mmCIF file of C-alpha atoms and ligand atoms in Angstrom:
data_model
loop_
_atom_site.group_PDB
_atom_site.id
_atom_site.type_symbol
_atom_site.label_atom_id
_atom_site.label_comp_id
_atom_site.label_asym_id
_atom_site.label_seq_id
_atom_site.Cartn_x
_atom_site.Cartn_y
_atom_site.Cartn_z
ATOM 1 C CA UNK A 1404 17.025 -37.098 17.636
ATOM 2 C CA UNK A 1405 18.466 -33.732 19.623
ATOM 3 C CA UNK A 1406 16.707 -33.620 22.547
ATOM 4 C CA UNK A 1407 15.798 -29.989 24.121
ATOM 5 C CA UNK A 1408 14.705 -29.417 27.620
ATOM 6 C CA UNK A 1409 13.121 -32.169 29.617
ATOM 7 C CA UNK A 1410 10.446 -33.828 27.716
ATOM 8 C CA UNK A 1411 10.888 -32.672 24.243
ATOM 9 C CA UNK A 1412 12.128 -34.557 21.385
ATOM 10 C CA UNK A 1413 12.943 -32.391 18.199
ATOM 11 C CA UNK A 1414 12.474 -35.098 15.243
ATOM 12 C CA UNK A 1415 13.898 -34.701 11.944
ATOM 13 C CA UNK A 1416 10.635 -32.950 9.870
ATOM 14 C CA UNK A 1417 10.868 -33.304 6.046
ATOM 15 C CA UNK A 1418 7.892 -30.317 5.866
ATOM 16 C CA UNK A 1419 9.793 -28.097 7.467
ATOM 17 C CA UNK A 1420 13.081 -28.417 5.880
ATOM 18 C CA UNK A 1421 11.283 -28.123 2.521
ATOM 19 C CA UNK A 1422 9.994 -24.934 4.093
ATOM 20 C CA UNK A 1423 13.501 -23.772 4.954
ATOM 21 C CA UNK A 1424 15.016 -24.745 1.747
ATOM 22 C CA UNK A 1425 11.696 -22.571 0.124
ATOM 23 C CA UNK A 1426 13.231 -19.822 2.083
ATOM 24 C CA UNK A 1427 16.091 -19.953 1.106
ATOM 25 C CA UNK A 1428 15.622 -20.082 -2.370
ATOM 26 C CA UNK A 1429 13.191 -17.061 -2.030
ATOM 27 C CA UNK A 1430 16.046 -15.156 -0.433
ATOM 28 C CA UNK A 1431 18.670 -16.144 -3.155
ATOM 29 C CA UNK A 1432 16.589 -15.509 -5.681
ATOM 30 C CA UNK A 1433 15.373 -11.773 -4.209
ATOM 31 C CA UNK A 1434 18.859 -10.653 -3.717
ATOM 32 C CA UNK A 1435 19.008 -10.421 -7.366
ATOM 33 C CA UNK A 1436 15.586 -9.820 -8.460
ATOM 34 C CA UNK A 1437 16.348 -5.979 -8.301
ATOM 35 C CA UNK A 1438 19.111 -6.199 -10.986
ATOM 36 C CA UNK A 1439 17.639 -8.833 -12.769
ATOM 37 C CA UNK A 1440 14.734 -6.905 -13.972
ATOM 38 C CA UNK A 1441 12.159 -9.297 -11.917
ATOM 39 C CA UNK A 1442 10.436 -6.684 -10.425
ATOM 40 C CA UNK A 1443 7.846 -4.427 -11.824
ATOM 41 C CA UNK A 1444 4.896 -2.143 -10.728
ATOM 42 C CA UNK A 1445 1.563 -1.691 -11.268
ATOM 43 C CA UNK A 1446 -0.860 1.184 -11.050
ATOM 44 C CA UNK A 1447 -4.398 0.460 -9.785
ATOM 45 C CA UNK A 1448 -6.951 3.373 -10.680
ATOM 46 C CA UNK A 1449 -8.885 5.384 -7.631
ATOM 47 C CA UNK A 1450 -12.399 7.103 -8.789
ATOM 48 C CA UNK A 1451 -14.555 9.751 -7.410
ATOM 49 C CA UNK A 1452 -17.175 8.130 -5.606
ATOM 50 C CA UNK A 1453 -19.465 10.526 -7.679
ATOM 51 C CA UNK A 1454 -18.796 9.959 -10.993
ATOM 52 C CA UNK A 1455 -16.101 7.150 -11.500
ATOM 53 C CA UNK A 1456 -13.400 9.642 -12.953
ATOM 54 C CA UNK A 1457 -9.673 8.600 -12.110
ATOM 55 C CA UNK A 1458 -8.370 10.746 -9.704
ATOM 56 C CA UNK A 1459 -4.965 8.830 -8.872
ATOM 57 C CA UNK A 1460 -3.335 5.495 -8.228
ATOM 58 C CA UNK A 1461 -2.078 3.594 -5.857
ATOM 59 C CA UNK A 1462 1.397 1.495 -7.257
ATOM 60 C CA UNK A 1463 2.101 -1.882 -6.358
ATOM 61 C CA UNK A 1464 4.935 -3.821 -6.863
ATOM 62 C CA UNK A 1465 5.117 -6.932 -8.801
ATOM 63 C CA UNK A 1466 7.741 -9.860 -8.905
ATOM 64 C CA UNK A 1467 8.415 -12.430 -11.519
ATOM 65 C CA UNK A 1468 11.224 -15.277 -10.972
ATOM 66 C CA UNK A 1469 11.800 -17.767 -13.424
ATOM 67 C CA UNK A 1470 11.963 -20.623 -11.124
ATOM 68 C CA UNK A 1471 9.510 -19.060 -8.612
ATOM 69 C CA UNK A 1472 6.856 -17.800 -11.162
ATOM 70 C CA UNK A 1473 5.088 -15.060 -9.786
ATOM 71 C CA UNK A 1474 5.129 -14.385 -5.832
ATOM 72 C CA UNK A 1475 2.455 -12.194 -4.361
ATOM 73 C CA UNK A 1476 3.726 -9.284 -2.242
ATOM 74 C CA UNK A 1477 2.693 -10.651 1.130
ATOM 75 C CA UNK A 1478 5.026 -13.141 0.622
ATOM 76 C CA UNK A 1479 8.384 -11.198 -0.834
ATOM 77 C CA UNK A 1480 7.885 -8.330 0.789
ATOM 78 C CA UNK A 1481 8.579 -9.359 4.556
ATOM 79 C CA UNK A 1482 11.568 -10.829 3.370
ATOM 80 C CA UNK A 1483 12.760 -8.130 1.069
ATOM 81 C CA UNK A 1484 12.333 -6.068 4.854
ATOM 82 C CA UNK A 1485 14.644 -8.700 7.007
ATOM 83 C CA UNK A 1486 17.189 -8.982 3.853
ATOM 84 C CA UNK A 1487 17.569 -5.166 4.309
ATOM 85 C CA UNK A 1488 16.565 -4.780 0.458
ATOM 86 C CA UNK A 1489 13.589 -2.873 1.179
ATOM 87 C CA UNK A 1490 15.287 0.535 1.107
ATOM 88 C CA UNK A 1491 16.989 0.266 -2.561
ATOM 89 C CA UNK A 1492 13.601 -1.315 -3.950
ATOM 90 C CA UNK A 1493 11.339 0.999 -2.395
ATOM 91 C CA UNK A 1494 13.583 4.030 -3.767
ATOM 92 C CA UNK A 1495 13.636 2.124 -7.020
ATOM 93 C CA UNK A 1496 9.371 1.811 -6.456
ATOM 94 C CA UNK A 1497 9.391 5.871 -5.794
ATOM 95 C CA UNK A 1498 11.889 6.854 -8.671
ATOM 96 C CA UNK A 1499 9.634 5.310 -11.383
ATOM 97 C CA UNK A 1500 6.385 5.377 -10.055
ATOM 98 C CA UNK A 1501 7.728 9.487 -9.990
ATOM 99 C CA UNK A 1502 8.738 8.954 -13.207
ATOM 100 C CA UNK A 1503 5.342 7.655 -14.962
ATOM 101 C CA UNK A 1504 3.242 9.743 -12.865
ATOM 102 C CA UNK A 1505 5.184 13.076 -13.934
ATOM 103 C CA UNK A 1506 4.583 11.980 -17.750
ATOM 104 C CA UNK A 1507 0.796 11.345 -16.905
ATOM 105 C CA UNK A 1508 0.258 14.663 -15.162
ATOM 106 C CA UNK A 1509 2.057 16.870 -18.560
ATOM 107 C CA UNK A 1510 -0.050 14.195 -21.025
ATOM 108 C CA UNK A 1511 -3.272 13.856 -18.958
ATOM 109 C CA UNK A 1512 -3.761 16.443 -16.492
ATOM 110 C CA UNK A 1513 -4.324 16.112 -12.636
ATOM 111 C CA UNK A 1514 -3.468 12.723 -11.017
ATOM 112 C CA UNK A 1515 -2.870 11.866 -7.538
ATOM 113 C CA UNK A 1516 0.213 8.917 -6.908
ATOM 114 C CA UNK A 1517 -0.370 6.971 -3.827
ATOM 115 C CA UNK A 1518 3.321 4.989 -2.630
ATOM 116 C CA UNK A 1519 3.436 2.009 0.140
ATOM 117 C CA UNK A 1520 5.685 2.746 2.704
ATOM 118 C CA UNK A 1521 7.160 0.110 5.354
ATOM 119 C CA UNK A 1522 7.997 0.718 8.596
ATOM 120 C CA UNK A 1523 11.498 -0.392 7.827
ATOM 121 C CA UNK A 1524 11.931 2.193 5.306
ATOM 122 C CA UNK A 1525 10.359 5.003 8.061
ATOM 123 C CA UNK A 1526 12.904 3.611 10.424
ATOM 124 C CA UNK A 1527 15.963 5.308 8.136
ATOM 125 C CA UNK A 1528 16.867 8.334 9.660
ATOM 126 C CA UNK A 1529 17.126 9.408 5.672
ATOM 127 C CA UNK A 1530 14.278 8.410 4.530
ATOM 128 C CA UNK A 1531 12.214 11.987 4.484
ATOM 129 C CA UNK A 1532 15.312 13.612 2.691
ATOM 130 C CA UNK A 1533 15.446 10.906 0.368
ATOM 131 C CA UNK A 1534 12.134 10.995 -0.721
ATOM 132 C CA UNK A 1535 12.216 14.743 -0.960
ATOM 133 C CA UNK A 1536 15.455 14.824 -2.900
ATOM 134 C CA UNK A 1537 13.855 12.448 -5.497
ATOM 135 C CA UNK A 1538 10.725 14.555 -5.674
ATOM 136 C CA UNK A 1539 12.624 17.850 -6.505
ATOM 137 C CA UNK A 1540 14.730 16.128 -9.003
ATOM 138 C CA UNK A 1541 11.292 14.610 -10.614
ATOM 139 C CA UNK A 1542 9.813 17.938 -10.307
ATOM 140 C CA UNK A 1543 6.825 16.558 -9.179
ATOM 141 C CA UNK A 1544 4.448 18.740 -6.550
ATOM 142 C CA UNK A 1545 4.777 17.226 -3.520
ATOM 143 C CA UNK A 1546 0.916 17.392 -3.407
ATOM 144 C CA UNK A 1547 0.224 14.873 -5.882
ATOM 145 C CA UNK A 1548 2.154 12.123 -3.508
ATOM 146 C CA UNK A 1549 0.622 10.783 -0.623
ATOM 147 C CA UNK A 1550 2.113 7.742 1.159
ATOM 148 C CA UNK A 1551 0.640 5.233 2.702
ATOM 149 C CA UNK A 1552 1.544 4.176 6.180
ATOM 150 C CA UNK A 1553 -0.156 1.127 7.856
ATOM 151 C CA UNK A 1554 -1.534 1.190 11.483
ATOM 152 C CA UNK A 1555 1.108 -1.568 12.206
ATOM 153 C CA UNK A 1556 3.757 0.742 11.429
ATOM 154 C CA UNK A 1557 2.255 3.346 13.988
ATOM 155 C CA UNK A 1558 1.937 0.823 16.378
ATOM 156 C CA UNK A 1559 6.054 -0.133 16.382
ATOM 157 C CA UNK A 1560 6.695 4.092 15.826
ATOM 158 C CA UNK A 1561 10.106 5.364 17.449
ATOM 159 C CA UNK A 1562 11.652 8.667 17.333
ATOM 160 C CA UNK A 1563 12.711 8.350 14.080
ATOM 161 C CA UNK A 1564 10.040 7.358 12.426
ATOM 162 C CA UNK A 1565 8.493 10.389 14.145
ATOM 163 C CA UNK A 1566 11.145 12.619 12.307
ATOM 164 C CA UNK A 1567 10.513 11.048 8.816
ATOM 165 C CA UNK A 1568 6.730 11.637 9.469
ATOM 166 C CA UNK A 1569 7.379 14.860 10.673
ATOM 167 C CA UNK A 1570 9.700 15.868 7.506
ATOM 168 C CA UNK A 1571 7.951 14.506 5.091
ATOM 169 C CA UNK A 1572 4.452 16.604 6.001
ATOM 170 C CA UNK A 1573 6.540 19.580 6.432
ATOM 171 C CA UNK A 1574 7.765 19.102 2.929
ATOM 172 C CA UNK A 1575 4.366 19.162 1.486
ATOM 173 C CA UNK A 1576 4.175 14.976 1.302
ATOM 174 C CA UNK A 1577 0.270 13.814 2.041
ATOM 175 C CA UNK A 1578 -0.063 10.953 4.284
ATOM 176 C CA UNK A 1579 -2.864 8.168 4.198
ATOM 177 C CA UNK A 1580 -3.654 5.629 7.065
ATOM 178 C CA UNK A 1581 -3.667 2.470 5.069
ATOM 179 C CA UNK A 1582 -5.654 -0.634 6.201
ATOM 180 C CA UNK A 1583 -7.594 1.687 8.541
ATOM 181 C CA UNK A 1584 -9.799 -0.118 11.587
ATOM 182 C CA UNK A 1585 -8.300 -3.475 11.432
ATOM 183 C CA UNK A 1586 -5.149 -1.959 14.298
ATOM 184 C CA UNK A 1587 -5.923 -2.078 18.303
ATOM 185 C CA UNK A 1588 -6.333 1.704 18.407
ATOM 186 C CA UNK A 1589 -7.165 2.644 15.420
ATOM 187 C CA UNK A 1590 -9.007 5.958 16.538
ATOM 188 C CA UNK A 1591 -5.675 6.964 19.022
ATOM 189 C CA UNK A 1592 -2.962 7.372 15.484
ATOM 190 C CA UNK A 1593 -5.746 9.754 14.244
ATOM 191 C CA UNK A 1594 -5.598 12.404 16.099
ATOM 192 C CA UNK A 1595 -1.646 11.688 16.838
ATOM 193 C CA UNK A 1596 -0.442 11.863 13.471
ATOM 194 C CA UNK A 1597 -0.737 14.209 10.668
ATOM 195 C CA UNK A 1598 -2.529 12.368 8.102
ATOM 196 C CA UNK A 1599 -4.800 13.496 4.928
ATOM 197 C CA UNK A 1600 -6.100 10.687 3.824
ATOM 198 C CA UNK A 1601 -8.008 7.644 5.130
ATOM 199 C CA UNK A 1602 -8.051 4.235 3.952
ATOM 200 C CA UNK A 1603 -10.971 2.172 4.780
ATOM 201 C CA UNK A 1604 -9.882 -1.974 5.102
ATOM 202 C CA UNK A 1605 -10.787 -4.235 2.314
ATOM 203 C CA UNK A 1606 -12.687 -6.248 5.575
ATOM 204 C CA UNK A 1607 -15.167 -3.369 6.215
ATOM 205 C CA UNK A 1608 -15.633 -3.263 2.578
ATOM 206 C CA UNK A 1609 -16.622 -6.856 2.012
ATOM 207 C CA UNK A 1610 -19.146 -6.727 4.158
ATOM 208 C CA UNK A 1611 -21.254 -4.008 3.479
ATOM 209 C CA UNK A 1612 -24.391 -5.839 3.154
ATOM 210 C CA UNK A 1613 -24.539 -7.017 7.140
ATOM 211 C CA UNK A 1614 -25.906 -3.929 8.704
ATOM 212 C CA UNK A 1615 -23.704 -3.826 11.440
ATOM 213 C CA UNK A 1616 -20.287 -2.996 9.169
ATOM 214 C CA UNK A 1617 -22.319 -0.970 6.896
ATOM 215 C CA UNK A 1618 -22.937 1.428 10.310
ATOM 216 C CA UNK A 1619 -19.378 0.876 11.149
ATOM 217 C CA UNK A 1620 -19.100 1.690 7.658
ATOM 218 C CA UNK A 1621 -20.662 5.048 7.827
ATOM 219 C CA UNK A 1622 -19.066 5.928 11.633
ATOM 220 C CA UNK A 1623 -15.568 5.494 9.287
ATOM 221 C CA UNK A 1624 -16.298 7.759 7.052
ATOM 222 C CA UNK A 1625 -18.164 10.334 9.281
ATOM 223 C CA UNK A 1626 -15.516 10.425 11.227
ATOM 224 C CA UNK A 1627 -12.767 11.116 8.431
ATOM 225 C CA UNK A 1628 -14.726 13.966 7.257
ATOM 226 C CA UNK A 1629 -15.040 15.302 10.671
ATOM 227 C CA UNK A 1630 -11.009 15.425 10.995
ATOM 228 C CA UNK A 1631 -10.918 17.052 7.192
ATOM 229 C CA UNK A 1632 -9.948 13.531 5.729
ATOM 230 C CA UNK A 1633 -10.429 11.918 2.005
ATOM 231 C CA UNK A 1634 -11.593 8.659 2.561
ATOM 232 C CA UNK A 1635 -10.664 6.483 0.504
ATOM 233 C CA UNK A 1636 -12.826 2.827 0.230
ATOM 234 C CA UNK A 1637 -9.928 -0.446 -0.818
ATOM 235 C CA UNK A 1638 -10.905 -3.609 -2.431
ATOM 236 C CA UNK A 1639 -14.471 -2.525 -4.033
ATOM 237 C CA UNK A 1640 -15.510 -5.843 -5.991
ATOM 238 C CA UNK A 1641 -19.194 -5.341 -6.318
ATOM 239 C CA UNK A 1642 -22.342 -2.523 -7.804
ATOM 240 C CA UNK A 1643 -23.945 -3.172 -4.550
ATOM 241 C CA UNK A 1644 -20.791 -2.440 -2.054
ATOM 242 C CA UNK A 1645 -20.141 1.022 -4.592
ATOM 243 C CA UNK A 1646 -23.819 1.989 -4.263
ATOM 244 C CA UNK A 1647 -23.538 1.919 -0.300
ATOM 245 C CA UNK A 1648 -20.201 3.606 -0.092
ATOM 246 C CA UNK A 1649 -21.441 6.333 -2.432
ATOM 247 C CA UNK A 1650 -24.613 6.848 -0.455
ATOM 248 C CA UNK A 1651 -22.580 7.042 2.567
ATOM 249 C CA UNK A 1652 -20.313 9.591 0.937
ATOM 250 C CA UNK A 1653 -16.696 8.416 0.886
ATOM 251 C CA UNK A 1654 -14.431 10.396 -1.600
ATOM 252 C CA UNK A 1655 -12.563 7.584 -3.328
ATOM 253 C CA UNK A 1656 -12.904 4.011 -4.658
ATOM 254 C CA UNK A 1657 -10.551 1.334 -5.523
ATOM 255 C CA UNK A 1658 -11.237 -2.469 -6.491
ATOM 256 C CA UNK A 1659 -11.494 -4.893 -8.915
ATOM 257 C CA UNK A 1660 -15.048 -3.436 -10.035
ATOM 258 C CA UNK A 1661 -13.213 -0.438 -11.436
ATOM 259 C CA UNK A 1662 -9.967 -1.704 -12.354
ATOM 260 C CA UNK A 1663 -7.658 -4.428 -11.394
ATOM 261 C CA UNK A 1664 -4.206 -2.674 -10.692
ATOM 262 C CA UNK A 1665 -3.020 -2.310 -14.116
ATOM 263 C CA UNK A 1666 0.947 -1.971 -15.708
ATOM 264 C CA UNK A 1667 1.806 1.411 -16.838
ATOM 265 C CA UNK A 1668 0.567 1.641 -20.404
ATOM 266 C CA UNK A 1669 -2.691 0.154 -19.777
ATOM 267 C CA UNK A 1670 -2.901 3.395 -16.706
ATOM 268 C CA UNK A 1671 -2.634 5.248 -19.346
ATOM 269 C CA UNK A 1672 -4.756 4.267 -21.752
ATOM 270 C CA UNK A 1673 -7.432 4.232 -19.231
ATOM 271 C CA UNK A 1674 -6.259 8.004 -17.955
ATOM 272 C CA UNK A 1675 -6.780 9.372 -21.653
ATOM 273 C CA UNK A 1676 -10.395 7.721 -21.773
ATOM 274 C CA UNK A 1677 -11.657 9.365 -18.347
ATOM 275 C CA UNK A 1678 -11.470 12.935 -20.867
HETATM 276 P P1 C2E B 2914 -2.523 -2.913 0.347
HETATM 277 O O1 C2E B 2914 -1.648 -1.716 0.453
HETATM 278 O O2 C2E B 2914 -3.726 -2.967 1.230
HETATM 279 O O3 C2E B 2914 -2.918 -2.995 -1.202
HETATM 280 C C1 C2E B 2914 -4.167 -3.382 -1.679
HETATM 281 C C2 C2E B 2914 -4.161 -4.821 -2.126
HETATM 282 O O4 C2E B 2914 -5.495 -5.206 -2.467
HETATM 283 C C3 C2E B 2914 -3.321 -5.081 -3.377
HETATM 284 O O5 C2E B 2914 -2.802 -6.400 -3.262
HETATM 285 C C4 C2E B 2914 -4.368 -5.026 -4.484
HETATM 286 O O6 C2E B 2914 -3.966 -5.722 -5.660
HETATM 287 C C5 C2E B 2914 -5.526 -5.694 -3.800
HETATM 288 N N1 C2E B 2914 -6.825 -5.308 -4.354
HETATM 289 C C6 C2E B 2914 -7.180 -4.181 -4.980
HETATM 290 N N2 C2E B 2914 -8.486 -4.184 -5.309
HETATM 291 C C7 C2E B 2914 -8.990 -5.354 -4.872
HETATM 292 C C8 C2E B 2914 -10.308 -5.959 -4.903
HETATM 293 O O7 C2E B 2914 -11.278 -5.394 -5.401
HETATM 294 N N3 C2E B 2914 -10.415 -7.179 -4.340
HETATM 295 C C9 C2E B 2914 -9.360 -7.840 -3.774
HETATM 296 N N4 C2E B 2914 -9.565 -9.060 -3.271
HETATM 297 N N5 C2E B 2914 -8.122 -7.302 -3.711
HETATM 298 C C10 C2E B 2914 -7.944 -6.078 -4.248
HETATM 299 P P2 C2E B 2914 -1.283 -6.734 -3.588
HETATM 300 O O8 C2E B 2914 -0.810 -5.943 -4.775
HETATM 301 O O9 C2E B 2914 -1.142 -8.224 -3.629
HETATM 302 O O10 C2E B 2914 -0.508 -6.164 -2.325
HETATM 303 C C11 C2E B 2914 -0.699 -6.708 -1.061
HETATM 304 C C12 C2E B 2914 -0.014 -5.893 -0.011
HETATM 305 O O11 C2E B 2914 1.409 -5.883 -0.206
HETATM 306 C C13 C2E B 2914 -0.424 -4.416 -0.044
HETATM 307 O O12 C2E B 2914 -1.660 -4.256 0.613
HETATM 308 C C14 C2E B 2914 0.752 -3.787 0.658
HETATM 309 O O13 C2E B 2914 0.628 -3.922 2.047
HETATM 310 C C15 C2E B 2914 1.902 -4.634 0.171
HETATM 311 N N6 C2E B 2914 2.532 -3.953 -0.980
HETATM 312 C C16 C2E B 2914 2.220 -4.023 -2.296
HETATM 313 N N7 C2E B 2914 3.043 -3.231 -3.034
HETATM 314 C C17 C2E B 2914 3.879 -2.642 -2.155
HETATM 315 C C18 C2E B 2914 4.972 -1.701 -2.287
HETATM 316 O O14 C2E B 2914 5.302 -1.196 -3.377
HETATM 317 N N8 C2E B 2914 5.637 -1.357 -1.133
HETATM 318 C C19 C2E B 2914 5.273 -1.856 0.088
HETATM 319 N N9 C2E B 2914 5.976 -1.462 1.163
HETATM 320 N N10 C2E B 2914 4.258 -2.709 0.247
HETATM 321 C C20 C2E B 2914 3.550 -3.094 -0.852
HETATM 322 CA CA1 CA B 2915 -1.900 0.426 0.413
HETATM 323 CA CA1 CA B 2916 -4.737 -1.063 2.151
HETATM 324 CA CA1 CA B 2917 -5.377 -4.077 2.990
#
């Protein structure tokens, strides 16, 4: 036993060296998941409120390991951020997403592509230019893209992620708060940053049927529309929860009673049945 400061005895702990030899393995195994073909996206449908028609997607990223199996995203990507991966895979992430999304628009008409963005990747004083280079070379309106930025990355927001921000709007790029009212100042970033689009917390959503979120609820959405917002509703699971939302007006739904976030051929397929 090492002992460390007065009282404290720092045993050998087989959990947590399991843990640290998990971590390990995760971070082997990630450095090569890019060029490995491990990683893949999917595209989960958003509907008008009104009428269930797709208006866009949101992509998410997906990662298979054969000795891993399948890790879930709150789990790789934090550690895809501290490997300093994050900027190659989310460049990879926009270039196909681009890609797919461009085909859909020329087959299927209007569609709206909604990206993730980290604060890692916002910290990167190229990150606006990048994105705009690979938007050009799509040829995809800058319009149709709108990235979402989380309230945590506002909270930890230097200069440069100021710039990127700043850039990217000036280049036509829409910007959505993502994981809206679950921050500590949720209602300060609003009227600090230029943002289009609102995105309500899968947390509000689920409980729609205690009267107190469904008035937070409809506060949310009142007040998104009062600063020219979409509002967007995440992680819609139930008739009931749509039927409130609808009532209370928000723009755009997403959840698992619509779709569950599907890969790229099965986007389409649905696109070409919305008519
Ligand atoms: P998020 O941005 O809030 O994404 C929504 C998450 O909710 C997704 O989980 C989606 O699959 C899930 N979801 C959608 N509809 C429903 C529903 O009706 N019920 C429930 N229970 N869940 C629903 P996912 O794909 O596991 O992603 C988790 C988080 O990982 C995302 O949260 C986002 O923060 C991050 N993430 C995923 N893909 C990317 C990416 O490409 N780049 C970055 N930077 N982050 C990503
Ligand atoms: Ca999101
Ligand atoms: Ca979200
Ligand atoms: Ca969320």
């Amino acid at each position: 036993a090492k002992f460390e400061g007065r009282n404290r005895v720092c045993r050998y702990d087989p959990a947590m060296e399991a843990e640290a030899d998990a971590r390990i393995t995760l971070e082997s195994e990630l450095h090569r998941a890019l060029e490995r073909g491990e990683l893949s996206l999917v595209y989960q449908p958003q509907v008008e409120a009104a009428g269930r028609r797709i208006a866009g997607c949101e992509v998410l990223l997906r990662w298979h390991n054969a000795k891993l199996g399948t890790v879930a995203p709150p789990r790789f990507i934090p550690v895809l951020e501290s490997l300093g991966l994050i900027g190659a895979v989310g460049e990879w992430i926009l270039q196909t997403a681009l890609h797919h999304a461009k085909q859909w628009r020329q087959r299927c008409g209007e569609l709206q592509l909604a990206v993730n963005v980290s604060s890692v990747q916002l910290k990167d004083a190229n990150f606006a230019a990048t994105v705009l280079a690979l938007l050009q070379r799509t040829g995809f309106p800058p319009r149709a893209l709108e990235l979402e930025i989380t309230e945590s990355t506002l909270m930890e927001c230097g200069e440069t992620t100021l710039a990127n921000i700043d850039r990217l709007k000036r280049g036509g790029v829409r910007l959505a708060i993502d994981d809206f009212g679950t921050g500590y100042s949720s209602l300060s970033y609003l009227h600090q940053f230029p943002f289009d689009t609102l995105k309500i917390d899968r947390s509000f959503v689920q409980n729609l049927h205690h009267n107190r979120n469904r008035e937070l609820a409809r506060h949310i959405i009142s007040l998104g529309h009062t600063l020219r917002l979409d509002v967007v509703a995440e992680g819609v699971e139930t008739e009931a929860q749509q039927e409130i939302l609808r009532k209370l007006e928000c723009d755009l739904l997403q959840g698992y009673l619509f779709y569950r976030p599907l890969p790229a051929a099965q986007f389409e397929a649905a696109l070409r049945q919305r008519g």
